[in-house]
Coordinates of N, CA and C in Angstrom, one line a residue:
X1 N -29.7 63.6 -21.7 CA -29.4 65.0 -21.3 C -29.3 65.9 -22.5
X2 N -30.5 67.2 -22.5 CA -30.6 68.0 -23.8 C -29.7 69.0 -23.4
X3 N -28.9 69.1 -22.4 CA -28.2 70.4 -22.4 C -27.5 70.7 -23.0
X4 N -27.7 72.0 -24.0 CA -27.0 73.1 -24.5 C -27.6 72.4 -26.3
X5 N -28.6 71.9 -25.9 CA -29.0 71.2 -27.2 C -30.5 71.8 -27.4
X6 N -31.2 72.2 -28.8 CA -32.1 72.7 -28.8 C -33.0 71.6 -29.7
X7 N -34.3 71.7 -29.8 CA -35.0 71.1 -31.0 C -35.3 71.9 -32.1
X8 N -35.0 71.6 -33.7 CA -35.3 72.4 -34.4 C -36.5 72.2 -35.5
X9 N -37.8 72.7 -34.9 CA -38.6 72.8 -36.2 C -38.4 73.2 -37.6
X10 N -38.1 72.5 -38.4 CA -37.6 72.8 -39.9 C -38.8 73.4 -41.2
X11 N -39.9 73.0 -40.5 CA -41.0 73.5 -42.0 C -42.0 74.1 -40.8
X12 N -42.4 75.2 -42.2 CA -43.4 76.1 -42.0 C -44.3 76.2 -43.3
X13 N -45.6 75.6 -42.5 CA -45.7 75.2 -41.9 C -45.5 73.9 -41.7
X14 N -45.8 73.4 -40.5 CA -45.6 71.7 -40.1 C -46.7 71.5 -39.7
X15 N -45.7 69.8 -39.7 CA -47.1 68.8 -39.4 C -45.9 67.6 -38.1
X16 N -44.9 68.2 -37.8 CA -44.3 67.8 -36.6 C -44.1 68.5 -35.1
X17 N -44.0 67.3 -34.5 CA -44.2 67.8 -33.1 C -43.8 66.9 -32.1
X18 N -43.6 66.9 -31.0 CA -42.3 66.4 -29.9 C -43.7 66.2 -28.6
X19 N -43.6 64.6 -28.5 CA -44.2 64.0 -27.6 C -43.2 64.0 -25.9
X20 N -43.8 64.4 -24.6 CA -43.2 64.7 -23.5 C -43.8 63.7 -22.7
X21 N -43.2 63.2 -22.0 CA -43.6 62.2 -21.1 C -43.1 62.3 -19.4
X22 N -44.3 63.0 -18.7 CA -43.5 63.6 -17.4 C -44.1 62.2 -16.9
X23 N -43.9 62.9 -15.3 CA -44.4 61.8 -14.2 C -45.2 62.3 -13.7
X24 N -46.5 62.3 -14.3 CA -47.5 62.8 -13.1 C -48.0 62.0 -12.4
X25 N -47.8 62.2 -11.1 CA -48.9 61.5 -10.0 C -50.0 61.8 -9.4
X26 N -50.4 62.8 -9.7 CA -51.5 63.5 -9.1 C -52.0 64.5 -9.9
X27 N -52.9 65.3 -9.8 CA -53.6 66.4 -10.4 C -52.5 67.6 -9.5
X28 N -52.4 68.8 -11.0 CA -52.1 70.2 -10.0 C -52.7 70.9 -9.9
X29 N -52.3 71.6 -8.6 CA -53.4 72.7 -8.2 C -52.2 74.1 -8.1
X30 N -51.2 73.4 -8.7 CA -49.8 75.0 -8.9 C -49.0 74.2 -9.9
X31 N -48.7 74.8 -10.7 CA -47.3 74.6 -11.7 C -46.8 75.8 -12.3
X32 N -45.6 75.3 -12.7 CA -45.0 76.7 -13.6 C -43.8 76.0 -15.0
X33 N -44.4 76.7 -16.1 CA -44.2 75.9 -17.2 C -42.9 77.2 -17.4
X34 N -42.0 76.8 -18.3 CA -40.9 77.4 -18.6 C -40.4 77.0 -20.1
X35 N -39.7 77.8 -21.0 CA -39.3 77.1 -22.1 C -38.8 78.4 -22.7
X36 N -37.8 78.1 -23.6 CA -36.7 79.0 -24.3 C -37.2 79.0 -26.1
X37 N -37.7 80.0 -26.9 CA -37.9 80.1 -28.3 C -37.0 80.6 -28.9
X38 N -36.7 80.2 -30.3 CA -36.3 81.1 -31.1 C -36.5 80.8 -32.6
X39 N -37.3 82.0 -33.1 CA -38.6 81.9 -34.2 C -38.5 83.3 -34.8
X40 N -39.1 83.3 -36.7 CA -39.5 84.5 -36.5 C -40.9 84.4 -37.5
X41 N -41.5 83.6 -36.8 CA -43.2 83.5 -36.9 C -43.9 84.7 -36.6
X42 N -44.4 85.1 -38.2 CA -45.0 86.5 -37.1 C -46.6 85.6 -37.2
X43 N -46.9 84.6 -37.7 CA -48.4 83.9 -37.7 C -48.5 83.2 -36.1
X44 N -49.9 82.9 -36.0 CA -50.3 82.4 -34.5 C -49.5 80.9 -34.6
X45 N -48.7 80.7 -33.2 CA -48.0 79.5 -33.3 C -48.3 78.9 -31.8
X46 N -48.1 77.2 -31.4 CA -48.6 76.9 -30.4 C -46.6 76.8 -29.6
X47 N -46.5 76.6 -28.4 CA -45.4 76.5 -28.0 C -45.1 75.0 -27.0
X48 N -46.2 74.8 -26.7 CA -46.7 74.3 -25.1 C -48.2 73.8 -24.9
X49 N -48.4 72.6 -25.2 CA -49.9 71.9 -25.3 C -50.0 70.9 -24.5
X50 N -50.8 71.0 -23.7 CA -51.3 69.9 -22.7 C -52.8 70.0 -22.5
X51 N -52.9 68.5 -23.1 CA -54.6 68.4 -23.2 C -54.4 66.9 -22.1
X52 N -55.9 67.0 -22.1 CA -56.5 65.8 -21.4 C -57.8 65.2 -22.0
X53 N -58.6 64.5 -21.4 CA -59.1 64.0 -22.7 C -60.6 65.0 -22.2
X54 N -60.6 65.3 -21.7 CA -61.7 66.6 -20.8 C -61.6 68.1 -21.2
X55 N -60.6 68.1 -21.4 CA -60.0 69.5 -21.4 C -58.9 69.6 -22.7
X56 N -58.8 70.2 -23.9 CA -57.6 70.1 -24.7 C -56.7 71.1 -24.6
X57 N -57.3 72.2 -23.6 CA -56.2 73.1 -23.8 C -56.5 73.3 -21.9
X58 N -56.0 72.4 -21.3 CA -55.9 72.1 -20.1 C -55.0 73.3 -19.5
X59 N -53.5 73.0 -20.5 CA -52.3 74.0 -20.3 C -52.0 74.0 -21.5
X60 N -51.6 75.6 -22.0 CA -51.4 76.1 -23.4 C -50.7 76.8 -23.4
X61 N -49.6 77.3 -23.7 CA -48.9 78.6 -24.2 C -48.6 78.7 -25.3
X62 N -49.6 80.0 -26.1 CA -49.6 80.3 -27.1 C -49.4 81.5 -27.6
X63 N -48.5 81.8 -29.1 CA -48.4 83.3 -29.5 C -49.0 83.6 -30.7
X64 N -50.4 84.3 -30.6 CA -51.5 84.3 -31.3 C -50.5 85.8 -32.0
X65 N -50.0 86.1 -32.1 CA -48.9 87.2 -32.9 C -47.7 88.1 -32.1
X66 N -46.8 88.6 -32.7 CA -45.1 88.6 -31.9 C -45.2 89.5 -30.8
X67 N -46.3 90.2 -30.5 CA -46.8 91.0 -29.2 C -47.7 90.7 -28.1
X68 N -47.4 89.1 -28.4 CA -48.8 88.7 -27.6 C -48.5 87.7 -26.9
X69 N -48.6 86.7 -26.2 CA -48.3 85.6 -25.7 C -50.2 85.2 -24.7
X70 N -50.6 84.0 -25.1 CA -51.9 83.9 -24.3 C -51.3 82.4 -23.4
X71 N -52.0 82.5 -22.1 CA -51.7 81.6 -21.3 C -52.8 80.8 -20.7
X72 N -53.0 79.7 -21.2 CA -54.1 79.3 -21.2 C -54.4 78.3 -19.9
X73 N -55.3 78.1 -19.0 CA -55.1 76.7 -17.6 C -56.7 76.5 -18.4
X74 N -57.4 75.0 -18.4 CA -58.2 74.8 -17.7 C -59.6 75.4 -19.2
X75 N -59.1 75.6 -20.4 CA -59.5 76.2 -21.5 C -60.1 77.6 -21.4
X76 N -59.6 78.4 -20.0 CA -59.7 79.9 -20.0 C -58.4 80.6 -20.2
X77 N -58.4 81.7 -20.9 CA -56.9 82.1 -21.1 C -56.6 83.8 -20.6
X78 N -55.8 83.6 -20.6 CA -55.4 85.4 -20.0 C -54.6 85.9 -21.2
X79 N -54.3 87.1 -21.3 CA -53.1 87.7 -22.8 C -52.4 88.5 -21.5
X80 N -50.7 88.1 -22.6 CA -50.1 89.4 -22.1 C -49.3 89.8 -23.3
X81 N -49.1 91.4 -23.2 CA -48.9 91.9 -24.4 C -47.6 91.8 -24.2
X82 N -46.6 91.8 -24.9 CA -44.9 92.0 -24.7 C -44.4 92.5 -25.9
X83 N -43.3 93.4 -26.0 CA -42.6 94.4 -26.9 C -42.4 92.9 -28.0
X84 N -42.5 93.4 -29.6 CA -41.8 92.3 -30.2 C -40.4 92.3 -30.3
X85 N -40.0 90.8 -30.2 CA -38.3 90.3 -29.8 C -37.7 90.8 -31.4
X86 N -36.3 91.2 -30.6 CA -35.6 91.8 -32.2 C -35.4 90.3 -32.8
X87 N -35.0 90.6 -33.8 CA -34.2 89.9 -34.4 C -33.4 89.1 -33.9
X88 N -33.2 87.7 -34.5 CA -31.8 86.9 -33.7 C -31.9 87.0 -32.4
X89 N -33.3 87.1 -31.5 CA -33.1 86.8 -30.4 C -33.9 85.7 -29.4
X90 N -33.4 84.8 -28.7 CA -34.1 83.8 -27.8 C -34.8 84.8 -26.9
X91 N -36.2 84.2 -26.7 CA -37.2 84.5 -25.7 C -37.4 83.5 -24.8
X92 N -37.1 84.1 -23.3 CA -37.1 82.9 -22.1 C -38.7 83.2 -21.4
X93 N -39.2 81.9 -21.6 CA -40.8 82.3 -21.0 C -41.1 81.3 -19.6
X94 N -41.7 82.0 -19.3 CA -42.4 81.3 -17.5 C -43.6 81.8 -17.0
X95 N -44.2 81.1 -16.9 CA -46.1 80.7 -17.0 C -46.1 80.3 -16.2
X96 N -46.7 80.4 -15.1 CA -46.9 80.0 -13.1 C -48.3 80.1 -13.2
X97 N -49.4 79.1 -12.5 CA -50.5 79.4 -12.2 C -50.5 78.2 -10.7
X98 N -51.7 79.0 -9.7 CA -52.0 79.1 -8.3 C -53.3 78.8 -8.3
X99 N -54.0 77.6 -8.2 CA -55.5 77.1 -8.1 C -56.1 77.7 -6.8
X100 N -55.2 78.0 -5.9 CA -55.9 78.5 -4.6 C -56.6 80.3 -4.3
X101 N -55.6 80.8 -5.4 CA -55.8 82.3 -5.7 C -56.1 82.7 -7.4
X102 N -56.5 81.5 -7.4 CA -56.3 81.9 -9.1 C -55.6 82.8 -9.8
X103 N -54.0 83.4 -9.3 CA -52.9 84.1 -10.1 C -52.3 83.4 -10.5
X104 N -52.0 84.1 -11.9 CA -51.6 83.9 -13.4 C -50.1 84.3 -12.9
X105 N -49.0 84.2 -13.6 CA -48.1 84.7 -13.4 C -47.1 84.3 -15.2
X106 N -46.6 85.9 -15.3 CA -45.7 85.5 -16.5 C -44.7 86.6 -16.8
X107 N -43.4 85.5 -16.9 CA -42.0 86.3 -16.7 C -41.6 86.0 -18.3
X108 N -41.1 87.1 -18.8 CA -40.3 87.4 -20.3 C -39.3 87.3 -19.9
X109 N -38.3 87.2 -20.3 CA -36.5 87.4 -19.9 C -36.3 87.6 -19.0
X110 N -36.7 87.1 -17.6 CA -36.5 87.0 -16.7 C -36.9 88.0 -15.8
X111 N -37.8 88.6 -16.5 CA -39.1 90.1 -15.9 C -40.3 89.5 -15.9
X112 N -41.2 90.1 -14.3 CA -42.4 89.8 -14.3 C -43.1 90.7 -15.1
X113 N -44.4 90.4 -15.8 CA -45.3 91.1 -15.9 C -46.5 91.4 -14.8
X114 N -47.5 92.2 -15.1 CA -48.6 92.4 -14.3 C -49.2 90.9 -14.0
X115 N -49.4 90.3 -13.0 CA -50.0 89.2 -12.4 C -51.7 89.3 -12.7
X116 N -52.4 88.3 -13.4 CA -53.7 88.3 -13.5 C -54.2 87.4 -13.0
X117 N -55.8 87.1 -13.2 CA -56.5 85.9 -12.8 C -56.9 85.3 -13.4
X118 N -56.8 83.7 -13.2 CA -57.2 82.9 -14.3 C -57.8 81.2 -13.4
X119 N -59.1 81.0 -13.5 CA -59.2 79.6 -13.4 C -59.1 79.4 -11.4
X120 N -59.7 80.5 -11.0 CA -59.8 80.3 -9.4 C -60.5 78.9 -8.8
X121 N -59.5 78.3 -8.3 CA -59.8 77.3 -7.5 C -60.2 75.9 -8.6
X122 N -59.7 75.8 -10.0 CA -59.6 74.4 -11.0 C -58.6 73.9 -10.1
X123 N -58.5 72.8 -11.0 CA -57.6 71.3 -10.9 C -57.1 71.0 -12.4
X124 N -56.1 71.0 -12.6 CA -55.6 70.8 -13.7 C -54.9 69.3 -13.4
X125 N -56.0 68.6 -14.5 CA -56.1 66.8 -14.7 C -54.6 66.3 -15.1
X126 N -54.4 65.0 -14.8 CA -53.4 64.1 -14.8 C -52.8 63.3 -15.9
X127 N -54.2 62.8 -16.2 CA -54.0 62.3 -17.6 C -54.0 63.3 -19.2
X128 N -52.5 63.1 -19.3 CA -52.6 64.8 -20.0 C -51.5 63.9 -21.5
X129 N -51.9 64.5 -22.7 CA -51.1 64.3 -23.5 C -50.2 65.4 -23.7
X130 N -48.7 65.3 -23.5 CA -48.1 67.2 -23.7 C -46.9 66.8 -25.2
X131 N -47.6 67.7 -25.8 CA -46.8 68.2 -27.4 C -46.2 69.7 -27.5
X132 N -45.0 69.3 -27.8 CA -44.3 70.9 -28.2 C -45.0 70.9 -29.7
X133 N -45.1 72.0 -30.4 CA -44.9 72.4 -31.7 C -46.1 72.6 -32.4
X134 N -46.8 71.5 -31.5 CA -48.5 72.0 -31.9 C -49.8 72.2 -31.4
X135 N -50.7 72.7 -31.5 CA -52.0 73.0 -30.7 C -53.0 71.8 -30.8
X136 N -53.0 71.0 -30.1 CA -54.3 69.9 -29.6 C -55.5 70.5 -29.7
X137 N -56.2 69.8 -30.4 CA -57.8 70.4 -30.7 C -58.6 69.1 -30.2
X138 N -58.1 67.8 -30.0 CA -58.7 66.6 -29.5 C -57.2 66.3 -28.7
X139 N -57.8 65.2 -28.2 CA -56.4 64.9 -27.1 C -55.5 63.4 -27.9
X140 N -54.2 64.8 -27.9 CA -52.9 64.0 -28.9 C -53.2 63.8 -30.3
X141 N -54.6 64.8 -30.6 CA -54.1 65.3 -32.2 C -55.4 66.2 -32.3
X142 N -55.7 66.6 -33.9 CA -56.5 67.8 -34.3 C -56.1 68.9 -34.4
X143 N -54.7 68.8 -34.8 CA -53.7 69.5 -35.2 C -54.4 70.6 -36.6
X144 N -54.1 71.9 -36.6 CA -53.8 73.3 -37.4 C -52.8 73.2 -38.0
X145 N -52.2 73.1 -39.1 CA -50.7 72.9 -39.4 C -50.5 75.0 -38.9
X146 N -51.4 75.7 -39.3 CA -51.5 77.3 -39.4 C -51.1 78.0 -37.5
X147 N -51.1 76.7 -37.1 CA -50.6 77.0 -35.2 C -49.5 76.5 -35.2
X148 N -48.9 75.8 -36.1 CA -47.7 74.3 -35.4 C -46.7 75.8 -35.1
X149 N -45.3 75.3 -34.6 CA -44.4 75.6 -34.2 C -43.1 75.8 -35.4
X150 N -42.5 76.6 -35.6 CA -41.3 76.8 -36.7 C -40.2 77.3 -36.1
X151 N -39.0 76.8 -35.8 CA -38.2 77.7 -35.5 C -37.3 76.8 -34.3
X152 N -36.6 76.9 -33.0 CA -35.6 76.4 -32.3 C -36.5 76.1 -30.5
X153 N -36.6 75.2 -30.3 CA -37.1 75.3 -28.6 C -36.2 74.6 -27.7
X154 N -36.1 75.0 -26.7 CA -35.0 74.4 -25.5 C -35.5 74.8 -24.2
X155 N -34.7 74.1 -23.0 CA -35.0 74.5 -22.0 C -36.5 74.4 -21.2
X156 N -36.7 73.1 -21.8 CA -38.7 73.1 -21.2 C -38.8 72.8 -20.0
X157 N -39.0 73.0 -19.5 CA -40.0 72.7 -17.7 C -40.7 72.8 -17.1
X158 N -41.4 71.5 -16.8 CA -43.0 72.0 -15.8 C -42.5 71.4 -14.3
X159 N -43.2 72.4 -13.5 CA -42.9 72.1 -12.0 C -44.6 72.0 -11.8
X160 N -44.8 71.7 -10.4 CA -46.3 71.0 -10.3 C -45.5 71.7 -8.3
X161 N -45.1 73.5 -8.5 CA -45.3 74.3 -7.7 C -45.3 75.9 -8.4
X162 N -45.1 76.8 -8.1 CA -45.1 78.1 -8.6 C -43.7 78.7 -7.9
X163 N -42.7 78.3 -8.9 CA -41.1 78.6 -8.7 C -41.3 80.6 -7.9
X164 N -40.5 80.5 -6.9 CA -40.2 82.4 -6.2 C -39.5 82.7 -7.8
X165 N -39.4 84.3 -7.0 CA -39.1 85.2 -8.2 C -37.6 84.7 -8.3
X166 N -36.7 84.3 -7.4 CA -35.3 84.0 -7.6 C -35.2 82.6 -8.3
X167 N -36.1 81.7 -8.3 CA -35.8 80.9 -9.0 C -36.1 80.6 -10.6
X168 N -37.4 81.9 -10.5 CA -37.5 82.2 -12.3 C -36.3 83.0 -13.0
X169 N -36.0 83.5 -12.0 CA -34.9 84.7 -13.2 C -33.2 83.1 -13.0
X170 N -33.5 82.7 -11.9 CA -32.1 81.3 -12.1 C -32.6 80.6 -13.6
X171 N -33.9 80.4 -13.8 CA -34.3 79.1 -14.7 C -34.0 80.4 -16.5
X172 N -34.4 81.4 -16.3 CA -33.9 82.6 -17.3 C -32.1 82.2 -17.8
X173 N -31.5 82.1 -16.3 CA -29.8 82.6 -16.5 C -29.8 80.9 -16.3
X174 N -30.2 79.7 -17.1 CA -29.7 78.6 -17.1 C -29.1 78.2 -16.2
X175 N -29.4 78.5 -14.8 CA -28.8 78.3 -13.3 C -29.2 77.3 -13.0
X176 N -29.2 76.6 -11.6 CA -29.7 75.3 -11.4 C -31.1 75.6 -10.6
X177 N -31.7 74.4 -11.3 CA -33.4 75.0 -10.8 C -33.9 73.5 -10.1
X178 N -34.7 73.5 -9.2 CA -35.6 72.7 -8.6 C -35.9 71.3 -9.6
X179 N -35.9 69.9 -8.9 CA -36.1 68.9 -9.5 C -37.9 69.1 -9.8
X180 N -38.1 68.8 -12.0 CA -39.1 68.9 -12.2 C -39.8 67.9 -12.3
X181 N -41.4 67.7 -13.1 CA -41.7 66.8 -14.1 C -41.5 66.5 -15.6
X182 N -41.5 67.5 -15.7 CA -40.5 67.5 -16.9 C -39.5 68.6 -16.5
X183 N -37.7 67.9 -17.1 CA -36.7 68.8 -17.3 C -36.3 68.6 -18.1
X184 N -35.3 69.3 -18.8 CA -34.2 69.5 -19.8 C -33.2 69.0 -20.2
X185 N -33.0 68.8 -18.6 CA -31.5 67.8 -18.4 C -32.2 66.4 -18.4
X186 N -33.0 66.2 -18.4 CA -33.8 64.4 -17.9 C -34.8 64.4 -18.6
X187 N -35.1 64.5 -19.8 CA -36.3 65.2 -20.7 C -36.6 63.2 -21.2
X188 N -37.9 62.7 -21.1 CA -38.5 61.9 -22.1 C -39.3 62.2 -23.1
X189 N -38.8 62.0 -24.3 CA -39.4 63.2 -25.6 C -39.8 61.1 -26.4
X190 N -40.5 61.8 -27.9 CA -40.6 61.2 -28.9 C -40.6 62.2 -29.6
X191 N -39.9 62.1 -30.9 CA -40.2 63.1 -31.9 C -41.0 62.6 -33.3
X192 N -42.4 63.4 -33.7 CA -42.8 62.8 -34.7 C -42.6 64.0 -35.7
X193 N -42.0 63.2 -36.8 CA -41.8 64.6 -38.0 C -41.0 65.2 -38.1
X194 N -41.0 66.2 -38.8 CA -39.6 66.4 -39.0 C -39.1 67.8 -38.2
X195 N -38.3 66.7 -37.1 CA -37.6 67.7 -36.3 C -36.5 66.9 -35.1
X196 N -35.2 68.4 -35.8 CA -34.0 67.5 -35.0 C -33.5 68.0 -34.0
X197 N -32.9 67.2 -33.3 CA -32.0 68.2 -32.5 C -30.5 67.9 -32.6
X198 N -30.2 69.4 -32.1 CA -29.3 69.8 -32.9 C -28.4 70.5 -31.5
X199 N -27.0 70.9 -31.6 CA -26.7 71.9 -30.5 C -27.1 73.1 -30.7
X200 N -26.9 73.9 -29.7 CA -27.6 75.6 -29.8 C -26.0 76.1 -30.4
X201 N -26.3 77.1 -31.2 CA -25.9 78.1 -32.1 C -25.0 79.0 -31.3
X202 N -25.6 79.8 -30.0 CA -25.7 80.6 -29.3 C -26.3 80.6 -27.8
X203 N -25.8 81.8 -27.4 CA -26.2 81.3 -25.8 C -27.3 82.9 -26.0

């Protein structure tokens, strides 16, 4: 149980990164990824990598610079621009995608943005390798050290539905949220390299 505990990437750049191990049983046709940063990368960094051996950037959340966040299903991506985070501050993110409507969905601190389209009517594969900290270019490596991750991550979750608006802004205010495939509280990690975890600083 990682609660109230964060992982801390220590070098910039790196060449470490945090192996996840959900339970998938099936292909999704809805999920919604969630996860808490705190960085002050202003270079492109990966957050959230799920490849397959078909697809490397299957599912991606990436911040190609501190105004940007790209959300990737299926190796098509959408941008959303966002104010850059002051200083000393955790950013709560949530990435929802809908294979039946192809809507994108993504909430910053517990605010929606404009809803886009992305990847109408894919299937996002099963067999997935998922790494925090760095960007998959082949499946479960082909690593950028110039993408890896620097800085504090917590709070990861993928659901395999598209959480309502009340249960993104719960998963924002660390409330109790729906049993995932990957959680926080029940997290199966490996860590390769150098990165520890540590308790959180701050709330």
């Amino acid at each position: 149980d990682l609660y109230r505990k964060v992982f801390v990437f220590r070098n910039d750049p790196s060449e470490a990164f945090v192996v996840l191990k959900p339970k998938l049983e099936h292909p999704l046709h809805n999920f919604t990824l969630c996860l808490r940063s705190y960085s002050d990368l202003s270079r492109p960094h990966s957050l959230f990598s799920f490849a397959t051996k078909a697809q490397d950037n299957e599912i991606l959340l990436f911040k190609p610079k501190p105004s940007e966040y790209r959300f990737y299903v299926g190796g098509k991506f959408v941008t959303f621009r966002v104010p850059e985070a002051r200083g000393g501050e955790w950013e709560h993110v949530c990435a929802s995608w809908e294979s039946e409507s192809g809507v994108a969905e993504f909430w910053l601190n517990g605010k929606p943005w404009p809803r886009k389209g992305l990847q109408k009517g894919y299937v996002v594969g099963m067999e997935a390798a998922i790494l925090l900290g760095q960007e998959q270019d082949t499946f479960g490596g082909g690593f950028d050290v110039y993408n890896s991750f620097s800085g504090e991550l917590t709070d990861v979750y993928l659901w395999d539905v598209g959480l309502s608006p009340d249960k993104m802004r719960a998963a924002f205010q660390s409330l109790r949220v729906p049993p995932a495939l990957l959680g926080w509280r029940s997290l199966s990690y490996e860590v390769k390299g150098d990165v520890v975890v540590k308790p959180r600083l701050r709330e």
